[in-house]
């Protein structure tokens, strides 16, 4: 596991990059949240985040996150990995938001469980905006339908959209186009359905700059903060 000193150095660099990207595109840095992605790392890195006043973290796997959560208070956990319908009961009420909702079936299940637990669950709709066969997320063509359905579910709060760009480290134009597509989609949906959809969760260590330029409100950063493993 990385030392706290090295983590703080990395954090400082990333925060400067976010500020710089915001400046370059005329945006307010306060409008972009850094979501540290703590998957594959022990709970100790979540403590680093807390001490650095980063009070929400992203996790990919339900079981890993639930175990990590036990020893840590006050932090908000966001699920950023694929959610199987049969794990919904474990997730609702435990994560402050589910970023990876991409089907009616999952929406229905989240709503049912939320109703039973008497809570409202915040979600993002995950869109496969880069049409990458290797990625989860609904297709751009069905997101309108999915949003309509989501808005009809009383125990779900739809807060925005999320995407993961296709993996193409040598051609960041692909990420750029993907992010612009999600941004346009969000703007169109807000207008059509008269809803806010404030959150645009897009951009990771590699393509953070492109995402911020396209309007990202949340960058999910793992390796640039904690290193690779
Ligand atoms: C792992 C992961 C990230 C962080 O990726 P890095 O390249 O390590 O910054 C972001 N989003 C999702 C959905 C991930 O699975």
Coordinates of N, CA and C and ligand atoms in Angstrom, one line a residue:
X1 N 0.8 -1.2 0.0 CA 0.0 0.0 0.0 C 0.9 1.3 0.0
X2 N 0.4 2.2 -0.7 CA 1.2 3.5 -0.8 C 1.3 4.2 0.5
X3 N 2.4 5.0 0.7 CA 2.5 5.7 1.9 C 1.6 6.9 1.9
X4 N 1.2 7.4 3.1 CA 0.3 8.6 3.1 C 1.0 9.8 2.5
X5 N 2.2 9.9 2.7 CA 3.0 11.1 2.1 C 2.9 11.1 0.6
X6 N 3.1 9.9 0.0 CA 3.1 9.8 -1.5 C 1.6 10.0 -2.0
X7 N 0.7 9.5 -1.2 CA -0.7 9.7 -1.6 C -1.0 11.2 -1.6
X8 N -0.6 11.9 -0.6 CA -0.9 13.4 -0.5 C -0.2 14.1 -1.7
X9 N 1.0 13.6 -2.0 CA 1.7 14.2 -3.2 C 0.9 14.0 -4.4
X10 N 0.4 12.8 -4.6 CA -0.4 12.5 -5.8 C -1.7 13.3 -5.8
X11 N -2.3 13.4 -4.6 CA -3.6 14.2 -4.5 C -3.3 15.6 -4.9
X12 N -2.2 16.2 -4.5 CA -1.9 17.6 -4.8 C -1.8 17.8 -6.3
X13 N -1.1 16.8 -6.9 CA -0.9 16.9 -8.4 C -2.3 16.8 -9.1
X14 N -3.1 15.9 -8.7 CA -4.4 15.7 -9.3 C -5.3 16.9 -9.1
X15 N -5.3 17.5 -7.9 CA -6.1 18.7 -7.7 C -5.6 19.8 -8.5
X16 N -4.3 19.9 -8.7 CA -3.8 21.0 -9.6 C -4.3 20.8 -11.0
X17 N -4.2 19.5 -11.5 CA -4.7 19.2 -12.8 C -6.1 19.5 -13.0
X18 N -6.9 19.2 -12.0 CA -8.4 19.5 -12.1 C -8.6 21.0 -12.2
X19 N -7.8 21.7 -11.4 CA -8.0 23.2 -11.4 C -7.5 23.7 -12.8
X20 N -6.5 23.2 -13.3 CA -6.0 23.6 -14.6 C -7.0 23.3 -15.7
X21 N -7.5 22.1 -15.7 CA -8.5 21.8 -16.7 C -9.7 22.7 -16.6
X22 N -10.1 23.0 -15.4 CA -11.3 23.9 -15.2 C -11.0 25.2 -15.8
X23 N -9.8 25.7 -15.4 CA -9.4 27.1 -15.9 C -9.4 27.1 -17.4
X24 N -8.9 26.0 -18.0 CA -8.8 26.0 -19.5 C -10.2 26.0 -20.2
X25 N -11.2 25.4 -19.5 CA -12.5 25.4 -20.1 C -13.5 26.3 -19.4
X26 N -12.9 27.3 -18.7 CA -13.8 28.3 -18.1 C -14.8 27.8 -17.0
X27 N -14.4 26.7 -16.3 CA -15.3 26.2 -15.3 C -14.8 26.4 -13.9
X28 N -15.7 26.3 -13.0 CA -15.4 26.5 -11.6 C -14.9 25.2 -11.0
X29 N -13.7 25.1 -10.4 CA -13.2 23.8 -9.9 C -14.1 23.2 -8.8
X30 N -14.9 24.1 -8.2 CA -15.8 23.5 -7.2 C -16.9 22.7 -7.8
X31 N -17.1 22.8 -9.1 CA -18.1 22.0 -9.8 C -17.6 20.6 -10.2
X32 N -16.4 20.3 -9.9 CA -15.9 19.0 -10.3 C -15.4 18.3 -9.0
X33 N -16.1 17.2 -8.7 CA -15.7 16.4 -7.5 C -14.8 15.3 -7.8
X34 N -13.7 15.2 -7.0 CA -12.8 14.1 -7.2 C -13.3 12.9 -6.3
X35 N -13.6 11.8 -7.0 CA -14.0 10.6 -6.3 C -12.8 9.6 -6.3
X36 N -12.2 9.4 -5.2 CA -11.1 8.4 -5.1 C -11.7 7.0 -5.3
X37 N -11.0 6.2 -6.1 CA -11.5 4.9 -6.3 C -10.6 3.9 -5.6
X38 N -11.1 3.3 -4.5 CA -10.3 2.6 -3.5 C -10.3 1.1 -3.8
X39 N -10.9 0.7 -4.9 CA -11.0 -0.8 -5.2 C -9.6 -1.4 -5.2
X40 N -9.5 -2.6 -4.8 CA -8.2 -3.4 -4.7 C -7.2 -2.9 -3.7
X41 N -7.6 -1.9 -2.9 CA -6.7 -1.4 -1.9 C -7.3 -1.6 -0.5
X42 N -6.5 -1.8 0.5 CA -7.1 -2.0 1.9 C -7.8 -0.7 2.4
X43 N -8.5 -0.9 3.5 CA -9.3 0.2 4.1 C -8.4 1.4 4.5
X44 N -7.1 1.1 4.7 CA -6.2 2.2 5.1 C -6.2 3.3 4.1
X45 N -6.4 3.1 2.9 CA -6.3 4.2 1.9 C -7.6 5.0 2.0
X46 N -8.7 4.4 2.5 CA -9.9 5.2 2.8 C -9.7 6.1 3.9
X47 N -8.9 5.7 4.9 CA -8.5 6.6 6.0 C -7.7 7.8 5.5
X48 N -6.8 7.5 4.6 CA -6.0 8.6 4.0 C -7.0 9.6 3.4
X49 N -8.0 9.1 2.7 CA -8.9 10.0 2.0 C -9.7 10.8 3.0
X50 N -10.1 10.2 4.1 CA -10.9 10.9 5.2 C -10.0 12.0 5.8
X51 N -8.7 11.7 6.0 CA -7.9 12.7 6.7 C -7.6 13.8 5.7
X52 N -7.7 13.5 4.4 CA -7.5 14.6 3.4 C -8.9 15.3 3.0
X53 N -9.9 15.0 3.8 CA -11.2 15.6 3.6 C -11.9 15.1 2.4
X54 N -11.6 14.0 1.8 CA -12.3 13.4 0.7 C -13.3 12.5 1.3
X55 N -14.5 12.8 1.4 CA -15.5 12.1 2.2 C -16.4 11.1 1.4
X56 N -16.1 10.9 0.1 CA -16.8 9.9 -0.6 C -15.8 9.1 -1.4
X57 N -16.0 7.8 -1.5 CA -15.1 7.0 -2.3 C -15.9 6.1 -3.2
X58 N -15.2 5.6 -4.3 CA -15.8 4.7 -5.2 C -15.3 3.3 -5.1
X59 N -16.2 2.3 -5.1 CA -15.8 0.9 -5.1 C -16.5 0.1 -6.2
X60 N -15.8 -0.9 -6.7 CA -16.3 -1.7 -7.8 C -17.1 -2.9 -7.4
X61 N -16.6 -3.6 -6.4 CA -17.2 -4.9 -6.1 C -17.9 -4.8 -4.7
X62 N -19.1 -5.3 -4.8 CA -20.0 -5.2 -3.6 C -19.4 -5.8 -2.3
X63 N -18.9 -7.1 -2.5 CA -18.4 -7.7 -1.3 C -17.2 -7.0 -0.7
X64 N -16.3 -6.7 -1.6 CA -15.1 -6.0 -1.1 C -15.4 -4.7 -0.4
X65 N -16.4 -3.9 -0.9 CA -16.8 -2.7 -0.3 C -17.5 -2.9 1.0
X66 N -18.3 -3.9 1.1 CA -19.1 -4.1 2.3 C -18.1 -4.5 3.5
X67 N -17.1 -5.2 3.1 CA -16.1 -5.6 4.1 C -15.3 -4.3 4.6
X68 N -14.9 -3.5 3.6 CA -14.1 -2.3 3.9 C -14.9 -1.3 4.8
X69 N -16.2 -1.3 4.5 CA -17.1 -0.3 5.1 C -17.2 -0.5 6.6
X70 N -17.0 -1.8 7.0 CA -17.3 -2.1 8.5 C -16.4 -1.3 9.4
X71 N -15.2 -1.1 9.1 CA -14.3 -0.4 10.0 C -14.3 1.1 9.8
X72 N -15.1 1.6 8.9 CA -14.9 3.0 8.6 C -16.3 3.8 8.7
X73 N -16.3 4.9 9.4 CA -17.5 5.7 9.5 C -17.4 7.0 8.7
X74 N -18.5 7.6 8.5 CA -18.6 8.9 8.0 C -18.4 9.1 6.5
X75 N -17.8 8.1 5.9 CA -17.5 8.2 4.4 C -18.7 7.7 3.6
X76 N -19.0 8.4 2.5 CA -20.1 7.9 1.6 C -19.4 7.0 0.6
X77 N -20.1 5.9 0.3 CA -19.6 4.9 -0.6 C -20.4 4.9 -1.9
X78 N -19.8 5.0 -3.0 CA -20.5 5.0 -4.3 C -20.1 3.7 -5.0
X79 N -21.2 3.0 -5.5 CA -20.9 1.8 -6.3 C -20.7 2.2 -7.7
X80 N -19.5 1.9 -8.2 CA -19.1 2.2 -9.6 C -18.9 1.0 -10.5
X81 N -19.0 -0.2 -9.9 CA -18.9 -1.4 -10.7 C -20.3 -2.0 -11.0
X82 N -20.3 -2.9 -11.9 CA -21.5 -3.5 -12.4 C -22.3 -4.2 -11.2
X83 N -23.6 -4.0 -11.2 CA -24.4 -4.6 -10.1 C -25.3 -5.7 -10.7
X84 N -25.1 -6.9 -10.2 CA -26.1 -8.0 -10.6 C -27.3 -7.8 -9.8
X85 N -28.4 -8.1 -10.4 CA -29.8 -7.9 -9.8 C -29.8 -8.6 -8.5
X86 N -29.2 -9.8 -8.4 CA -29.4 -10.6 -7.2 C -28.5 -10.1 -6.0
X87 N -27.8 -9.0 -6.3 CA -27.0 -8.4 -5.2 C -27.6 -7.1 -4.7
X88 N -28.8 -6.8 -5.3 CA -29.4 -5.5 -5.0 C -29.7 -5.3 -3.5
X89 N -30.2 -6.3 -2.9 CA -30.6 -6.2 -1.5 C -29.4 -5.9 -0.6
X90 N -28.2 -6.4 -1.0 CA -27.0 -6.1 -0.2 C -26.5 -4.6 -0.4
X91 N -26.9 -4.0 -1.5 CA -26.4 -2.7 -1.9 C -27.3 -1.6 -1.4
X92 N -28.6 -1.7 -1.6 CA -29.5 -0.6 -1.2 C -29.4 -0.3 0.3
X93 N -29.2 0.9 0.6 CA -29.0 1.3 2.0 C -27.6 1.3 2.5
X94 N -26.7 0.6 1.8 CA -25.3 0.6 2.2 C -24.5 1.5 1.4
X95 N -24.8 1.8 0.1 CA -24.1 2.7 -0.7 C -24.9 4.0 -0.8
X96 N -24.2 5.1 -0.8 CA -25.0 6.4 -0.9 C -25.5 6.6 -2.3
X97 N -24.9 5.9 -3.2 CA -25.3 6.0 -4.6 C -24.9 4.9 -5.5
X98 N -25.7 4.5 -6.4 CA -25.3 3.4 -7.3 C -25.2 4.1 -8.7
X99 N -23.9 4.1 -9.2 CA -23.6 4.8 -10.5 C -23.9 4.0 -11.7
X100 N -24.2 2.7 -11.5 CA -24.1 1.8 -12.6 C -25.4 1.1 -13.0
X101 N -26.5 1.9 -13.0 CA -27.8 1.3 -13.3 C -28.0 1.4 -14.8
X102 N -28.3 0.2 -15.4 CA -28.3 0.2 -16.8 C -29.5 -0.6 -17.4
X103 N -30.4 -1.0 -16.6 CA -31.5 -1.8 -17.2 C -32.8 -1.5 -16.3
X104 N -34.0 -1.8 -17.0 CA -35.3 -1.7 -16.3 C -35.3 -2.7 -15.1
X105 N -34.8 -3.9 -15.4 CA -34.9 -4.9 -14.4 C -34.2 -4.5 -13.1
X106 N -33.0 -3.8 -13.3 CA -32.3 -3.4 -12.1 C -33.0 -2.2 -11.4
X107 N -33.5 -1.3 -12.2 CA -34.3 -0.2 -11.7 C -35.4 -0.7 -10.8
X108 N -36.1 -1.6 -11.4 CA -37.3 -2.2 -10.7 C -36.9 -2.8 -9.4
X109 N -35.9 -3.6 -9.4 CA -35.4 -4.3 -8.2 C -34.9 -3.2 -7.2
X110 N -34.2 -2.2 -7.6 CA -33.7 -1.2 -6.6 C -34.9 -0.5 -6.0
X111 N -35.9 -0.2 -6.8 CA -37.1 0.5 -6.3 C -37.8 -0.4 -5.3
X112 N -38.0 -1.7 -5.6 CA -38.7 -2.6 -4.7 C -38.0 -2.7 -3.4
X113 N -36.7 -2.9 -3.4 CA -35.9 -3.1 -2.2 C -35.9 -1.7 -1.4
X114 N -35.8 -0.6 -2.1 CA -35.8 0.7 -1.4 C -37.2 0.9 -0.7
X115 N -38.2 0.5 -1.4 CA -39.6 0.7 -0.8 C -39.7 -0.2 0.4
X116 N -39.2 -1.4 0.4 CA -39.2 -2.2 1.6 C -38.4 -1.6 2.7
X117 N -37.3 -1.0 2.4 CA -36.4 -0.5 3.4 C -36.8 1.0 3.8
X118 N -37.9 1.4 3.1 CA -38.4 2.8 3.3 C -37.4 3.9 3.1
X119 N -36.6 3.7 2.0 CA -35.6 4.8 1.7 C -35.7 5.1 0.2
X120 N -35.1 6.2 -0.1 CA -35.0 6.6 -1.6 C -33.5 6.4 -1.9
X121 N -33.3 5.7 -3.0 CA -31.9 5.4 -3.4 C -31.5 6.3 -4.6
X122 N -30.4 6.9 -4.4 CA -29.8 7.8 -5.5 C -29.1 6.9 -6.5
X123 N -29.3 7.2 -7.7 CA -28.6 6.5 -8.8 C -28.1 7.4 -9.9
X124 N -27.2 6.8 -10.7 CA -26.9 7.4 -12.0 C -27.2 6.3 -13.0
X125 N -27.6 6.7 -14.2 CA -27.7 5.8 -15.3 C -26.4 5.6 -16.0
X126 N -25.9 4.4 -16.1 CA -24.7 4.2 -16.8 C -25.0 4.0 -18.3
X127 N -24.3 4.8 -19.1 CA -24.5 4.8 -20.6 C -23.2 4.3 -21.2
X128 N -23.3 3.4 -22.1 CA -22.2 3.0 -22.9 C -22.0 3.9 -24.1
X129 N -21.6 5.2 -23.7 CA -21.6 6.3 -24.7 C -20.5 6.0 -25.8
X130 N -19.6 5.2 -25.6 CA -18.5 4.9 -26.6 C -18.8 3.6 -27.4
X131 N -20.1 3.1 -27.2 CA -20.5 1.9 -27.9 C -19.4 0.8 -27.8
X132 N -18.8 0.6 -26.7 CA -17.7 -0.4 -26.5 C -18.3 -1.7 -26.1
X133 N -18.1 -2.7 -26.9 CA -18.7 -4.1 -26.6 C -18.2 -4.6 -25.3
X134 N -17.0 -4.1 -24.8 CA -16.5 -4.6 -23.6 C -17.0 -3.9 -22.3
X135 N -17.9 -3.0 -22.5 CA -18.4 -2.2 -21.4 C -19.9 -2.5 -21.1
X136 N -20.2 -2.4 -19.8 CA -21.6 -2.4 -19.4 C -22.2 -1.0 -19.7
X137 N -23.4 -0.8 -19.4 CA -24.1 0.5 -19.6 C -25.1 0.3 -20.7
X138 N -26.2 1.0 -20.6 CA -27.2 0.9 -21.7 C -26.7 1.7 -22.9
X139 N -27.3 1.3 -24.1 CA -26.9 2.0 -25.3 C -27.5 3.4 -25.3
X140 N -26.9 4.3 -26.1 CA -27.4 5.7 -26.2 C -28.8 5.7 -26.7
X141 N -29.2 4.7 -27.5 CA -30.6 4.7 -28.1 C -31.7 4.4 -27.0
X142 N -31.3 3.7 -26.0 CA -32.4 3.3 -25.0 C -32.4 4.2 -23.7
X143 N -31.5 5.1 -23.6 CA -31.4 5.8 -22.4 C -32.6 6.7 -22.1
X144 N -33.2 7.2 -23.2 CA -34.5 8.0 -23.0 C -35.6 7.1 -22.4
X145 N -35.8 6.0 -22.9 CA -36.7 5.0 -22.3 C -36.5 4.7 -20.9
X146 N -35.2 4.4 -20.6 CA -34.7 4.0 -19.3 C -35.0 5.2 -18.3
X147 N -34.7 6.4 -18.7 CA -34.9 7.5 -17.8 C -36.4 7.7 -17.5
X148 N -37.2 7.5 -18.6 CA -38.7 7.7 -18.3 C -39.1 6.7 -17.3
X149 N -38.6 5.5 -17.4 CA -39.0 4.4 -16.4 C -38.4 4.8 -15.1
X150 N -37.2 5.2 -15.0 CA -36.6 5.5 -13.7 C -37.3 6.7 -13.0
X151 N -37.8 7.6 -13.8 CA -38.5 8.8 -13.2 C -39.8 8.4 -12.6
X152 N -40.4 7.2 -13.1 CA -41.7 6.8 -12.6 C -41.5 6.0 -11.3
X153 N -40.3 5.7 -10.9 CA -40.1 4.9 -9.7 C -40.0 5.8 -8.5
X154 N -40.9 5.6 -7.6 CA -41.0 6.5 -6.5 C -39.8 6.5 -5.5
X155 N -39.2 5.4 -5.4 CA -38.1 5.3 -4.4 C -36.7 5.4 -5.0
X156 N -36.7 6.0 -6.2 CA -35.4 6.2 -6.8 C -35.2 7.7 -7.2
X157 N -34.0 8.2 -6.9 CA -33.7 9.6 -7.3 C -32.6 9.5 -8.4
X158 N -33.0 9.9 -9.6 CA -32.0 9.8 -10.7 C -31.2 11.1 -10.7
X159 N -29.9 11.0 -10.4 CA -29.1 12.3 -10.3 C -28.2 12.6 -11.4
X160 N -28.2 11.7 -12.4 CA -27.3 12.0 -13.6 C -26.9 10.8 -14.4
X161 N -25.9 11.0 -15.1 CA -25.4 9.9 -16.0 C -23.9 9.6 -15.7
X162 N -23.6 8.4 -16.1 CA -22.2 7.9 -15.9 C -21.7 7.2 -17.1
X163 N -20.4 7.3 -17.5 CA -19.9 6.5 -18.5 C -18.4 6.2 -18.3
X164 N -18.0 5.2 -19.0 CA -16.6 4.8 -19.0 C -16.2 4.8 -20.5
X165 N -15.1 5.6 -20.8 CA -14.7 5.7 -22.2 C -14.0 4.4 -22.6
X166 N -14.1 4.0 -23.9 CA -13.4 2.8 -24.4 C -11.9 3.0 -24.0
X167 N -11.3 1.8 -23.8 CA -9.8 1.9 -23.4 C -9.0 2.2 -24.7
X168 N -8.4 3.3 -24.8 CA -7.6 3.7 -25.9 C -6.6 4.7 -25.5
X169 N -5.6 4.3 -24.8 CA -4.6 5.2 -24.2 C -3.8 6.0 -25.3
X170 N -3.8 5.5 -26.5 CA -3.0 6.2 -27.5 C -3.9 7.2 -28.3
X171 N -5.1 7.2 -28.0 CA -6.0 8.1 -28.8 C -7.1 8.6 -27.9
X172 N -6.7 9.7 -27.2 CA -7.7 10.3 -26.3 C -8.9 11.0 -27.0
X173 N -8.8 11.1 -28.3 CA -9.9 11.7 -29.0 C -11.2 10.8 -28.9
X174 N -10.9 9.5 -28.7 CA -12.0 8.6 -28.5 C -12.8 8.9 -27.2
X175 N -12.0 9.1 -26.1 CA -12.6 9.5 -24.9 C -13.3 10.8 -25.0
X176 N -12.6 11.8 -25.7 CA -13.2 13.1 -25.8 C -14.6 13.0 -26.5
X177 N -14.7 12.3 -27.6 CA -15.9 12.1 -28.3 C -17.0 11.5 -27.4
X178 N -16.5 10.5 -26.7 CA -17.5 9.7 -25.8 C -18.1 10.7 -24.7
X179 N -17.2 11.5 -24.2 CA -17.7 12.4 -23.1 C -18.6 13.5 -23.7
X180 N -18.2 14.0 -24.8 CA -19.1 15.0 -25.4 C -20.5 14.4 -25.7
X181 N -20.5 13.2 -26.2 CA -21.7 12.5 -26.5 C -22.6 12.4 -25.2
X182 N -22.0 12.0 -24.1 CA -22.7 11.9 -22.8 C -23.3 13.3 -22.4
X183 N -22.4 14.3 -22.5 CA -22.8 15.6 -22.2 C -24.1 16.1 -23.0
X184 N -24.0 15.9 -24.3 CA -25.1 16.3 -25.1 C -26.4 15.6 -24.8
X185 N -26.2 14.3 -24.6 CA -27.3 13.4 -24.2 C -28.0 13.9 -22.9
X186 N -27.1 14.2 -21.9 CA -27.6 14.8 -20.6 C -28.4 16.0 -20.9
X187 N -27.8 17.0 -21.6 CA -28.5 18.2 -21.8 C -29.9 18.0 -22.5
X188 N -29.9 17.1 -23.5 CA -31.1 16.9 -24.2 C -32.2 16.2 -23.3
X189 N -31.7 15.3 -22.5 CA -32.7 14.6 -21.6 C -33.2 15.6 -20.5
X190 N -32.4 16.5 -20.0 CA -32.8 17.5 -19.0 C -33.9 18.3 -19.6
X191 N -33.7 18.7 -20.9 CA -34.7 19.6 -21.5 C -36.0 18.8 -21.8
X192 N -35.9 17.6 -22.3 CA -37.1 16.8 -22.7 C -37.9 16.5 -21.5
X193 N -37.3 16.1 -20.4 CA -38.0 15.6 -19.2 C -38.1 16.6 -18.1
X194 N -37.6 17.8 -18.3 CA -37.6 18.8 -17.3 C -37.1 18.3 -16.0
X195 N -36.0 17.7 -16.0 CA -35.3 17.2 -14.7 C -33.9 17.8 -14.7
X196 N -33.2 17.7 -13.5 CA -31.9 18.3 -13.4 C -30.8 17.5 -13.9
X197 N -30.7 16.2 -13.5 CA -29.6 15.3 -13.9 C -28.2 16.0 -13.8
X198 N -28.0 16.5 -12.6 CA -26.8 17.3 -12.3 C -25.5 16.6 -12.5
X199 N -25.5 15.4 -12.2 CA -24.2 14.7 -12.2 C -23.8 14.1 -13.5
X200 N -22.6 14.3 -14.0 CA -22.0 13.7 -15.1 C -20.7 13.0 -14.6
X201 N -20.8 11.7 -14.3 CA -19.7 11.0 -13.8 C -18.9 10.5 -14.9
X202 N -17.8 11.1 -15.3 CA -17.0 10.7 -16.4 C -15.5 11.2 -16.2
X203 N -14.6 10.3 -16.7 CA -13.2 10.7 -16.6 C -12.5 9.8 -15.5
X204 N -11.4 9.2 -15.8 CA -10.6 8.5 -14.9 C -9.1 9.0 -14.9
X205 N -8.2 8.3 -14.3 CA -6.8 8.8 -14.2 C -6.3 9.3 -15.6
X206 N -6.6 8.5 -16.6 CA -6.0 8.7 -17.9 C -6.7 9.8 -18.7
X207 N -8.0 9.9 -18.5 CA -8.8 10.8 -19.4 C -9.5 11.9 -18.7
X208 N -9.0 12.3 -17.5 CA -9.7 13.3 -16.7 C -9.8 14.6 -17.3
X209 N -8.7 15.0 -18.0 CA -8.7 16.4 -18.6 C -9.8 16.5 -19.7
X210 N -9.9 15.4 -20.6 CA -10.9 15.4 -21.6 C -12.3 15.5 -21.0
X211 N -12.5 14.7 -19.9 CA -13.8 14.7 -19.3 C -14.2 16.0 -18.7
X212 N -13.3 16.7 -18.1 CA -13.6 18.0 -17.5 C -13.9 19.0 -18.6
X213 N -13.2 18.9 -19.7 CA -13.5 19.9 -20.8 C -14.9 19.6 -21.3
X214 N -15.4 18.4 -21.2 CA -16.7 18.1 -21.8 C -17.8 18.3 -20.8
X215 N -17.4 18.7 -19.5 CA -18.5 19.0 -18.6 C -18.6 18.0 -17.4
X216 N -17.6 17.1 -17.2 CA -17.7 16.2 -16.1 C -17.9 16.9 -14.8
X217 N -18.7 16.4 -13.9 CA -18.9 16.9 -12.5 C -18.3 16.0 -11.5
X218 N -17.8 14.8 -12.0 CA -17.2 13.9 -11.0 C -16.2 13.0 -11.8
X219 N -14.9 13.1 -11.4 CA -13.9 12.3 -12.0 C -13.6 11.2 -11.0
X220 N -13.5 9.9 -11.5 CA -13.3 8.7 -10.6 C -11.8 8.3 -10.8
X221 N -11.0 8.6 -9.8 CA -9.6 8.4 -10.0 C -9.0 7.4 -9.0
X222 N -8.4 6.3 -9.6 CA -7.8 5.3 -8.8 C -6.3 5.3 -8.9
X223 N -5.7 4.8 -10.0 CA -4.3 4.6 -10.1 C -3.4 5.9 -9.9
X224 N -3.9 7.0 -10.4 CA -3.2 8.2 -10.3 C -3.0 8.7 -8.8
X225 N -3.9 8.2 -8.0 CA -3.9 8.5 -6.5 C -3.1 7.5 -5.7
X226 N -3.4 6.2 -6.0 CA -2.9 5.1 -5.2 C -1.9 4.2 -5.8
X227 N -1.6 4.4 -7.1 CA -0.7 3.6 -7.8 C -1.4 2.4 -8.4
X228 N -0.6 1.6 -9.1 CA -1.1 0.4 -9.8 C -0.8 -0.8 -9.0
X229 N -1.6 -1.8 -9.3 CA -1.3 -3.1 -8.6 C -1.7 -4.3 -9.5
Ligands
LIG1 C1 -11.2 1.4 -11.6 C2 -12.2 2.4 -12.1 C3 -11.9 3.8 -12.1 C4 -10.5 4.3 -11.8 O1 -9.6 4.0 -12.8 P1 -8.1 4.5 -12.8 O2 -7.7 4.4 -14.2 O3 -7.3 3.7 -11.9 O4 -8.2 5.9 -12.4 C5 -12.9 4.6 -12.5 N1 -14.1 4.2 -12.8 C6 -14.4 2.9 -12.8 C7 -15.8 2.4 -13.2 C8 -13.5 1.9 -12.5 O5 -13.8 0.6 -12.5

